[in-house]
Amino acid sequence: MRTQPLLVGLADFARRHAVAVVLAGVLLAVLSVLVAGRYLGVSTDTDLMFSARLPWRQAALRFDREFPQFNNLLVVVIDAAEPEEADATAAELAARLKADPALFKTVTRPDKSAFLDQEGLLFLGTRQLTSVMNQTIDAQPFIGQLVADPSARGLFSALALIGLGVQRGDVDLKPYAPALRSFHAALQASLAGNPAPLSWQTLLGGDLAKLAGKYRFVLVQPALNYGALEPGGRATAALRAIAAGLPFVKAGAAHVRITGQIALSDEEFASVAEGMLVALIGSVALITLWLFLAVRSWRLIVPILLTLVLGLSFTLLFAALAVGTLNLVSVGFGVLFVGIAVDFSIQFCVRYRERRFEYGDPAEAMRQTARRVGTQILVAAAATAAGFLAFVPTAFSGVAELGLIAGVGMLIAFACTIVFLPAAITLFRPHGERAMVGFAWAVPLDPLARRHRWPVLAVFGLLALAGLALSPRLEFDANPLDTQNPHTEAMATLRDLMSSSLTNPFTIDIIEPNLARAQAIAAKLGKLSTVDSVRTLASFVPEDQDKKLAIVQDAAGILAPTLTPLTPPAPVTAGQIRLAAKTALAQLEPALAKLGPHDVLRGLADDLGKLAAAPDPVLMRTNEALTRFLPAELDQLRTALSAKKVTQADIPPEIRRDWLLADGRARVQVMPKVALSRSSQGLRDFVRQVVAVAPNAGGPAVTVIATSRTIVDAFRTAALYAIGAIAVILGLALRRARDVALVLAPLIVAALLTLLVAVALPLPLNYANIIALPLLLGVGVSFNIYFVMNWREGRRAVLGSATTRAIVFSALTTGTAFGSLALSHHPGTASMGTLLLISLGATLLASLIFVPALLASLRRPGEE
């Protein structure tokens, strides 16, 4: 080939000026690293992963601009033994976070609103509202006593009234049973020295309290630093420190967890980094071992490592100049560079050892090595570069940048291999070889491969057909959450929230020109089989208000005198509590004869007897536990009974801004049925149905499906470009269509074998492991080119050759570099490592078994 004299001349020039070339290389490497260190940045902003020209990205960006309150959130999730403890913890946490606006830009409580406190009863169904009001009216005597005296003294007086009513036979204990059981449990805990606040929200609200759910939320928009591995790390750490100091959290009664977009991203980065240092050390040790076994001398290992460092330094410089800021995908170019570029150096050094066995003169051995392997490495580097560069035109910006850097990096690696490596080898002066460099034990396998070529080809053909037939079953997991560590706090919390349609993150948002259009669309969407519920601003205007208001006002009229205390009660003392306990016990004891042996009043009577004999501190702690939340709940009852008719004009600004824009455009939010959001197919069905009604739909669910479609389309397009470009390069280098096919055939076989194994395991493709596909192209093309070009030159030995030795140890080196990823704690990274190992194994099988059989079935060019 015309390039051969040039490559030989470059290698010989480097050999003759070894000191100057190595010094120049070292100096340029240092300069490259310094420049890259100054100008090359890393951004962990996931918005940079996809082109802003994509329609779904433009829609998402537009929504973020119009509703910035929903973007870049830390979602603080609070649960507690009692709902009041969760409410108090959320309120205090929000107040403390608001005190630091520099770190916490916005802080809101979406489940707390004065509007909903007052109008909440109107959002119940008429039947449920009637039941709640009737229960409240039935408890009027009990409530009246508590309003007059909201202390243990008043509570025990109310229990005394119940006892008196049982004696007379005019009290039905059934409505009071849940409350009495709660009193009994609270008194037992206090007497045992473990007082816990009693939930009056549950006692007075009954089933109504359950509608709010067990969680309370604080939404925080933190200050972000995209130059850090965890952009929200500083704010999250500060938030955790504040939460740890809250009273109910310190007492263990309340739990604060953090999830949301920022927490999930930060924990993902931390999860990826977890264990990386140990894995890196292990990988370097194993790679060094493979290099030693491949070239048998530190005098060749050091030149290989220096060549890799030089190439990586130049590639860093190129990345700094061409890209400037790496994203979360392109930051991995270094791993790809080392994993593939090491093959060029190993091939050159192993083949140099082979030439040293044939030629005693190191200079002649170097020239012969460049003549034999230089062109092969050039074709391999060009084809591999084409495979990576094929991703540049795609809309998947993360991989497009990776493709640009890695593609140019392959050409840089080739240049370093042909120019710097010969100079480094010359300086380190490796000893000559005393025996054949290939695998002597594998020499007898070549005749075996030729003799059984047809059965081997048939087996591979059947496996390839099986892979092709099973290809429709290869799934793409569109849910990005499945690639994250499920054991992190953010992920575990999010999984808990997904069990409810109210807190499911996979919603759809639609922006309509006005509220009337929004309501019309909402009515259509509510009928879809995949939709759980639909909300608009109109959802905050209750239905059937006149009927419901009449029910509330009737109850308010009956309860109003009861809920209005005439005079403030005097502060309670331990002596008064003891007296009230004795009085209540005196009224309960006569009533016990009319009750069953296991009635809860018997337990309460026993509790009151013990409490009457307890010391003063126990009595005061009991009072605190029983009545801590009572005054607030009585106030809430008064507020709820003051409900008024609601119009859209009454909806407060803090709610209105989440649903209506200044120009009148209205937001529609669609929630999926819970079961659907747990699978990729369910999400696709949900999005498909909603988009059929509202083509302008956006939001998390649409983004997830659109993202997966963008990724799959990018890889499909890039694969076609890559195969076409590789075919052109091979055509220019080999000049025969058959020889081009000989290189591509095992590549296709390896791809189908990889697919077959992935379906059989099963191992679905996802956002992380799909990056293994361009690596398969790069490594597969390189391995096959070496064998085919050797075959064209008339070399019959395949499995016992130095080329096979280089390929095996190159694969071991690459497999070690990527295989350590399979042990990662991060599921996405682990799946990527697993798929890389599978594809590398399939490539080796195709190269070492299929290719020898295929070549043995054909005549070489000179034999035709």
mmCIF file of C-alpha atoms in Angstrom, residues 413-587:
data_model
loop_
_atom_site.group_PDB
_atom_site.id
_atom_site.type_symbol
_atom_site.label_atom_id
_atom_site.label_comp_id
_atom_site.label_asym_id
_atom_site.label_seq_id
_atom_site.Cartn_x
_atom_site.Cartn_y
_atom_site.Cartn_z
ATOM 1 C CA ALA A 413 -3.465 6.658 19.459
ATOM 2 C CA PHE A 414 -2.374 5.419 16.040
ATOM 3 C CA ALA A 415 0.009 8.347 15.586
ATOM 4 C CA CYS A 416 1.526 7.755 19.023
ATOM 5 C CA THR A 417 1.893 4.048 18.271
ATOM 6 C CA ILE A 418 3.763 4.648 15.002
ATOM 7 C CA VAL A 419 5.924 7.571 16.137
ATOM 8 C CA PHE A 420 6.378 7.578 19.908
ATOM 9 C CA LEU A 421 6.261 3.853 20.688
ATOM 10 C CA PRO A 422 9.227 2.908 18.395
ATOM 11 C CA ALA A 423 11.302 5.652 20.024
ATOM 12 C CA ALA A 424 10.385 4.491 23.535
ATOM 13 C CA ILE A 425 11.146 0.860 22.646
ATOM 14 C CA THR A 426 14.527 1.933 21.271
ATOM 15 C CA LEU A 427 15.375 3.789 24.476
ATOM 16 C CA PHE A 428 14.420 0.896 26.754
ATOM 17 C CA ARG A 429 16.285 -1.662 24.586
ATOM 18 C CA PRO A 430 14.271 -4.866 25.105
ATOM 19 C CA HIS A 431 16.225 -8.084 24.690
ATOM 20 C CA GLY A 432 15.966 -10.303 21.631
ATOM 21 C CA GLU A 433 13.683 -13.339 21.464
ATOM 22 C CA ARG A 434 14.910 -16.912 21.760
ATOM 23 C CA ALA A 435 11.697 -18.682 20.762
ATOM 24 C CA MET A 436 8.518 -18.246 18.739
ATOM 25 C CA VAL A 437 6.385 -15.436 20.129
ATOM 26 C CA GLY A 438 2.929 -16.843 19.299
ATOM 27 C CA PHE A 439 1.065 -19.547 21.189
ATOM 28 C CA ALA A 440 3.060 -22.716 20.502
ATOM 29 C CA TRP A 441 0.346 -24.812 22.129
ATOM 30 C CA ALA A 442 -2.206 -23.425 19.672
ATOM 31 C CA VAL A 443 -0.273 -24.309 16.494
ATOM 32 C CA PRO A 444 -1.954 -27.765 16.208
ATOM 33 C CA LEU A 445 -5.348 -26.058 16.395
ATOM 34 C CA ASP A 446 -4.970 -24.423 12.963
ATOM 35 C CA PRO A 447 -5.151 -27.745 11.038
ATOM 36 C CA LEU A 448 -8.050 -28.720 13.286
ATOM 37 C CA ALA A 449 -9.891 -25.499 12.408
ATOM 38 C CA ARG A 450 -9.293 -26.122 8.688
ATOM 39 C CA ARG A 451 -10.434 -29.736 8.929
ATOM 40 C CA HIS A 452 -13.679 -28.904 10.773
ATOM 41 C CA ARG A 453 -14.367 -25.562 9.134
ATOM 42 C CA TRP A 454 -17.804 -26.437 7.770
ATOM 43 C CA PRO A 455 -19.303 -27.717 11.063
ATOM 44 C CA VAL A 456 -17.869 -24.645 12.821
ATOM 45 C CA LEU A 457 -19.375 -22.308 10.233
ATOM 46 C CA ALA A 458 -22.694 -24.159 10.471
ATOM 47 C CA VAL A 459 -22.816 -23.806 14.273
ATOM 48 C CA PHE A 460 -22.039 -20.102 14.107
ATOM 49 C CA GLY A 461 -24.594 -19.711 11.326
ATOM 50 C CA LEU A 462 -27.288 -21.358 13.445
ATOM 51 C CA LEU A 463 -26.380 -19.233 16.463
ATOM 52 C CA ALA A 464 -26.476 -16.089 14.331
ATOM 53 C CA LEU A 465 -29.902 -17.056 12.946
ATOM 54 C CA ALA A 466 -31.124 -17.696 16.498
ATOM 55 C CA GLY A 467 -29.894 -14.256 17.533
ATOM 56 C CA LEU A 468 -31.616 -12.691 14.534
ATOM 57 C CA ALA A 469 -34.859 -14.536 15.286
ATOM 58 C CA LEU A 470 -34.777 -13.434 18.932
ATOM 59 C CA SER A 471 -33.865 -9.829 18.144
ATOM 60 C CA PRO A 472 -37.486 -8.598 18.456
ATOM 61 C CA ARG A 473 -37.435 -9.816 22.074
ATOM 62 C CA LEU A 474 -34.513 -7.600 23.043
ATOM 63 C CA GLU A 475 -36.062 -4.957 25.271
ATOM 64 C CA PHE A 476 -35.016 -1.395 25.916
ATOM 65 C CA ASP A 477 -35.733 -0.396 29.491
ATOM 66 C CA ALA A 478 -36.978 3.155 29.094
ATOM 67 C CA ASN A 479 -37.223 3.780 32.832
ATOM 68 C CA PRO A 480 -34.056 5.650 33.886
ATOM 69 C CA LEU A 481 -34.758 4.748 37.515
ATOM 70 C CA ASP A 482 -33.972 1.100 36.765
ATOM 71 C CA THR A 483 -30.326 1.999 36.104
ATOM 72 C CA GLN A 484 -29.893 3.543 39.552
ATOM 73 C CA ASN A 485 -28.946 1.959 42.839
ATOM 74 C CA PRO A 486 -32.278 0.971 44.448
ATOM 75 C CA HIS A 487 -30.757 1.025 47.933
ATOM 76 C CA THR A 488 -29.923 4.736 48.053
ATOM 77 C CA GLU A 489 -32.194 6.939 50.133
ATOM 78 C CA ALA A 490 -33.472 8.965 47.190
ATOM 79 C CA MET A 491 -34.382 5.871 45.171
ATOM 80 C CA ALA A 492 -35.936 3.951 48.070
ATOM 81 C CA THR A 493 -38.016 7.009 48.954
ATOM 82 C CA LEU A 494 -39.118 7.508 45.367
ATOM 83 C CA ARG A 495 -40.192 3.860 45.141
ATOM 84 C CA ASP A 496 -42.340 4.399 48.231
ATOM 85 C CA LEU A 497 -43.953 7.459 46.665
ATOM 86 C CA MET A 498 -44.673 5.568 43.439
ATOM 87 C CA SER A 499 -47.103 3.334 45.326
ATOM 88 C CA SER A 500 -49.616 6.207 45.305
ATOM 89 C CA SER A 501 -51.038 7.919 42.247
ATOM 90 C CA LEU A 502 -50.949 11.250 44.130
ATOM 91 C CA THR A 503 -47.153 11.134 44.499
ATOM 92 C CA ASN A 504 -46.219 9.133 41.386
ATOM 93 C CA PRO A 505 -43.429 11.007 39.528
ATOM 94 C CA PHE A 506 -44.360 9.775 36.038
ATOM 95 C CA THR A 507 -47.004 12.374 35.277
ATOM 96 C CA ILE A 508 -47.855 14.164 32.044
ATOM 97 C CA ASP A 509 -48.277 17.937 31.727
ATOM 98 C CA ILE A 510 -50.275 19.655 28.998
ATOM 99 C CA ILE A 511 -50.459 23.396 28.393
ATOM 100 C CA GLU A 512 -53.716 24.592 26.814
ATOM 101 C CA PRO A 513 -54.537 28.116 25.531
ATOM 102 C CA ASN A 514 -57.087 28.721 28.296
ATOM 103 C CA LEU A 515 -58.768 27.058 31.247
ATOM 104 C CA ALA A 516 -61.894 26.155 29.261
ATOM 105 C CA ARG A 517 -59.789 24.167 26.793
ATOM 106 C CA ALA A 518 -57.896 22.631 29.690
ATOM 107 C CA GLN A 519 -61.117 21.414 31.291
ATOM 108 C CA ALA A 520 -62.357 19.998 27.975
ATOM 109 C CA ILE A 521 -59.110 18.052 27.473
ATOM 110 C CA ALA A 522 -59.181 16.898 31.099
ATOM 111 C CA ALA A 523 -62.661 15.452 30.617
ATOM 112 C CA LYS A 524 -61.460 13.392 27.623
ATOM 113 C CA LEU A 525 -58.289 12.236 29.349
ATOM 114 C CA GLY A 526 -60.154 11.125 32.467
ATOM 115 C CA LYS A 527 -61.895 8.418 30.400
ATOM 116 C CA LEU A 528 -58.652 6.743 29.260
ATOM 117 C CA SER A 529 -57.925 3.277 30.646
ATOM 118 C CA THR A 530 -54.343 4.170 31.654
ATOM 119 C CA VAL A 531 -55.262 7.381 33.497
ATOM 120 C CA ASP A 532 -55.873 7.448 37.235
ATOM 121 C CA SER A 533 -56.839 11.112 37.592
ATOM 122 C CA VAL A 534 -56.557 14.504 35.894
ATOM 123 C CA ARG A 535 -56.119 17.892 37.559
ATOM 124 C CA THR A 536 -56.470 21.492 36.427
ATOM 125 C CA LEU A 537 -57.000 24.779 38.239
ATOM 126 C CA ALA A 538 -60.717 23.970 38.152
ATOM 127 C CA SER A 539 -59.996 20.954 40.376
ATOM 128 C CA PHE A 540 -59.600 23.449 43.245
ATOM 129 C CA VAL A 541 -63.225 24.545 42.908
ATOM 130 C CA PRO A 542 -65.327 21.899 44.739
ATOM 131 C CA GLU A 543 -68.352 20.311 43.069
ATOM 132 C CA ASP A 544 -71.880 20.369 44.545
ATOM 133 C CA GLN A 545 -70.908 23.235 46.837
ATOM 134 C CA ASP A 546 -74.421 24.313 47.754
ATOM 135 C CA LYS A 547 -75.358 20.877 49.058
ATOM 136 C CA LYS A 548 -72.043 20.442 50.897
ATOM 137 C CA LEU A 549 -72.107 23.927 52.379
ATOM 138 C CA ALA A 550 -75.562 23.246 53.772
ATOM 139 C CA ILE A 551 -74.234 20.116 55.523
ATOM 140 C CA VAL A 552 -71.203 21.960 56.926
ATOM 141 C CA GLN A 553 -73.244 24.963 58.040
ATOM 142 C CA ASP A 554 -75.797 22.747 59.799
ATOM 143 C CA ALA A 555 -72.986 21.058 61.703
ATOM 144 C CA ALA A 556 -71.359 24.400 62.444
ATOM 145 C CA GLY A 557 -74.615 25.732 63.839
ATOM 146 C CA ILE A 558 -74.873 22.798 66.223
ATOM 147 C CA LEU A 559 -71.187 22.758 67.205
ATOM 148 C CA ALA A 560 -70.529 26.509 67.347
ATOM 149 C CA PRO A 561 -71.549 26.988 71.009
ATOM 150 C CA THR A 562 -69.528 23.924 71.940
ATOM 151 C CA LEU A 563 -66.385 25.059 70.121
ATOM 152 C CA THR A 564 -66.414 28.542 71.683
ATOM 153 C CA PRO A 565 -64.811 28.506 75.167
ATOM 154 C CA LEU A 566 -66.395 30.999 77.577
ATOM 155 C CA THR A 567 -63.335 31.617 79.741
ATOM 156 C CA PRO A 568 -59.710 30.483 79.314
ATOM 157 C CA PRO A 569 -59.056 27.415 81.503
ATOM 158 C CA ALA A 570 -56.636 27.752 84.410
ATOM 159 C CA PRO A 571 -53.222 26.098 84.038
ATOM 160 C CA VAL A 572 -53.428 22.498 85.133
ATOM 161 C CA THR A 573 -51.472 21.100 88.114
ATOM 162 C CA ALA A 574 -50.431 17.568 88.993
ATOM 163 C CA GLY A 575 -52.849 17.574 91.916
ATOM 164 C CA GLN A 576 -55.767 18.498 89.672
ATOM 165 C CA ILE A 577 -54.841 15.747 87.197
ATOM 166 C CA ARG A 578 -54.680 13.198 90.019
ATOM 167 C CA LEU A 579 -58.082 14.336 91.320
ATOM 168 C CA ALA A 580 -59.600 14.188 87.817
ATOM 169 C CA ALA A 581 -58.210 10.652 87.350
ATOM 170 C CA LYS A 582 -59.760 9.520 90.654
ATOM 171 C CA THR A 583 -63.087 11.149 89.775
ATOM 172 C CA ALA A 584 -63.157 9.487 86.343
ATOM 173 C CA LEU A 585 -62.255 6.137 87.909
ATOM 174 C CA ALA A 586 -65.097 6.536 90.401
ATOM 175 C CA GLN A 587 -67.549 6.983 87.516
#
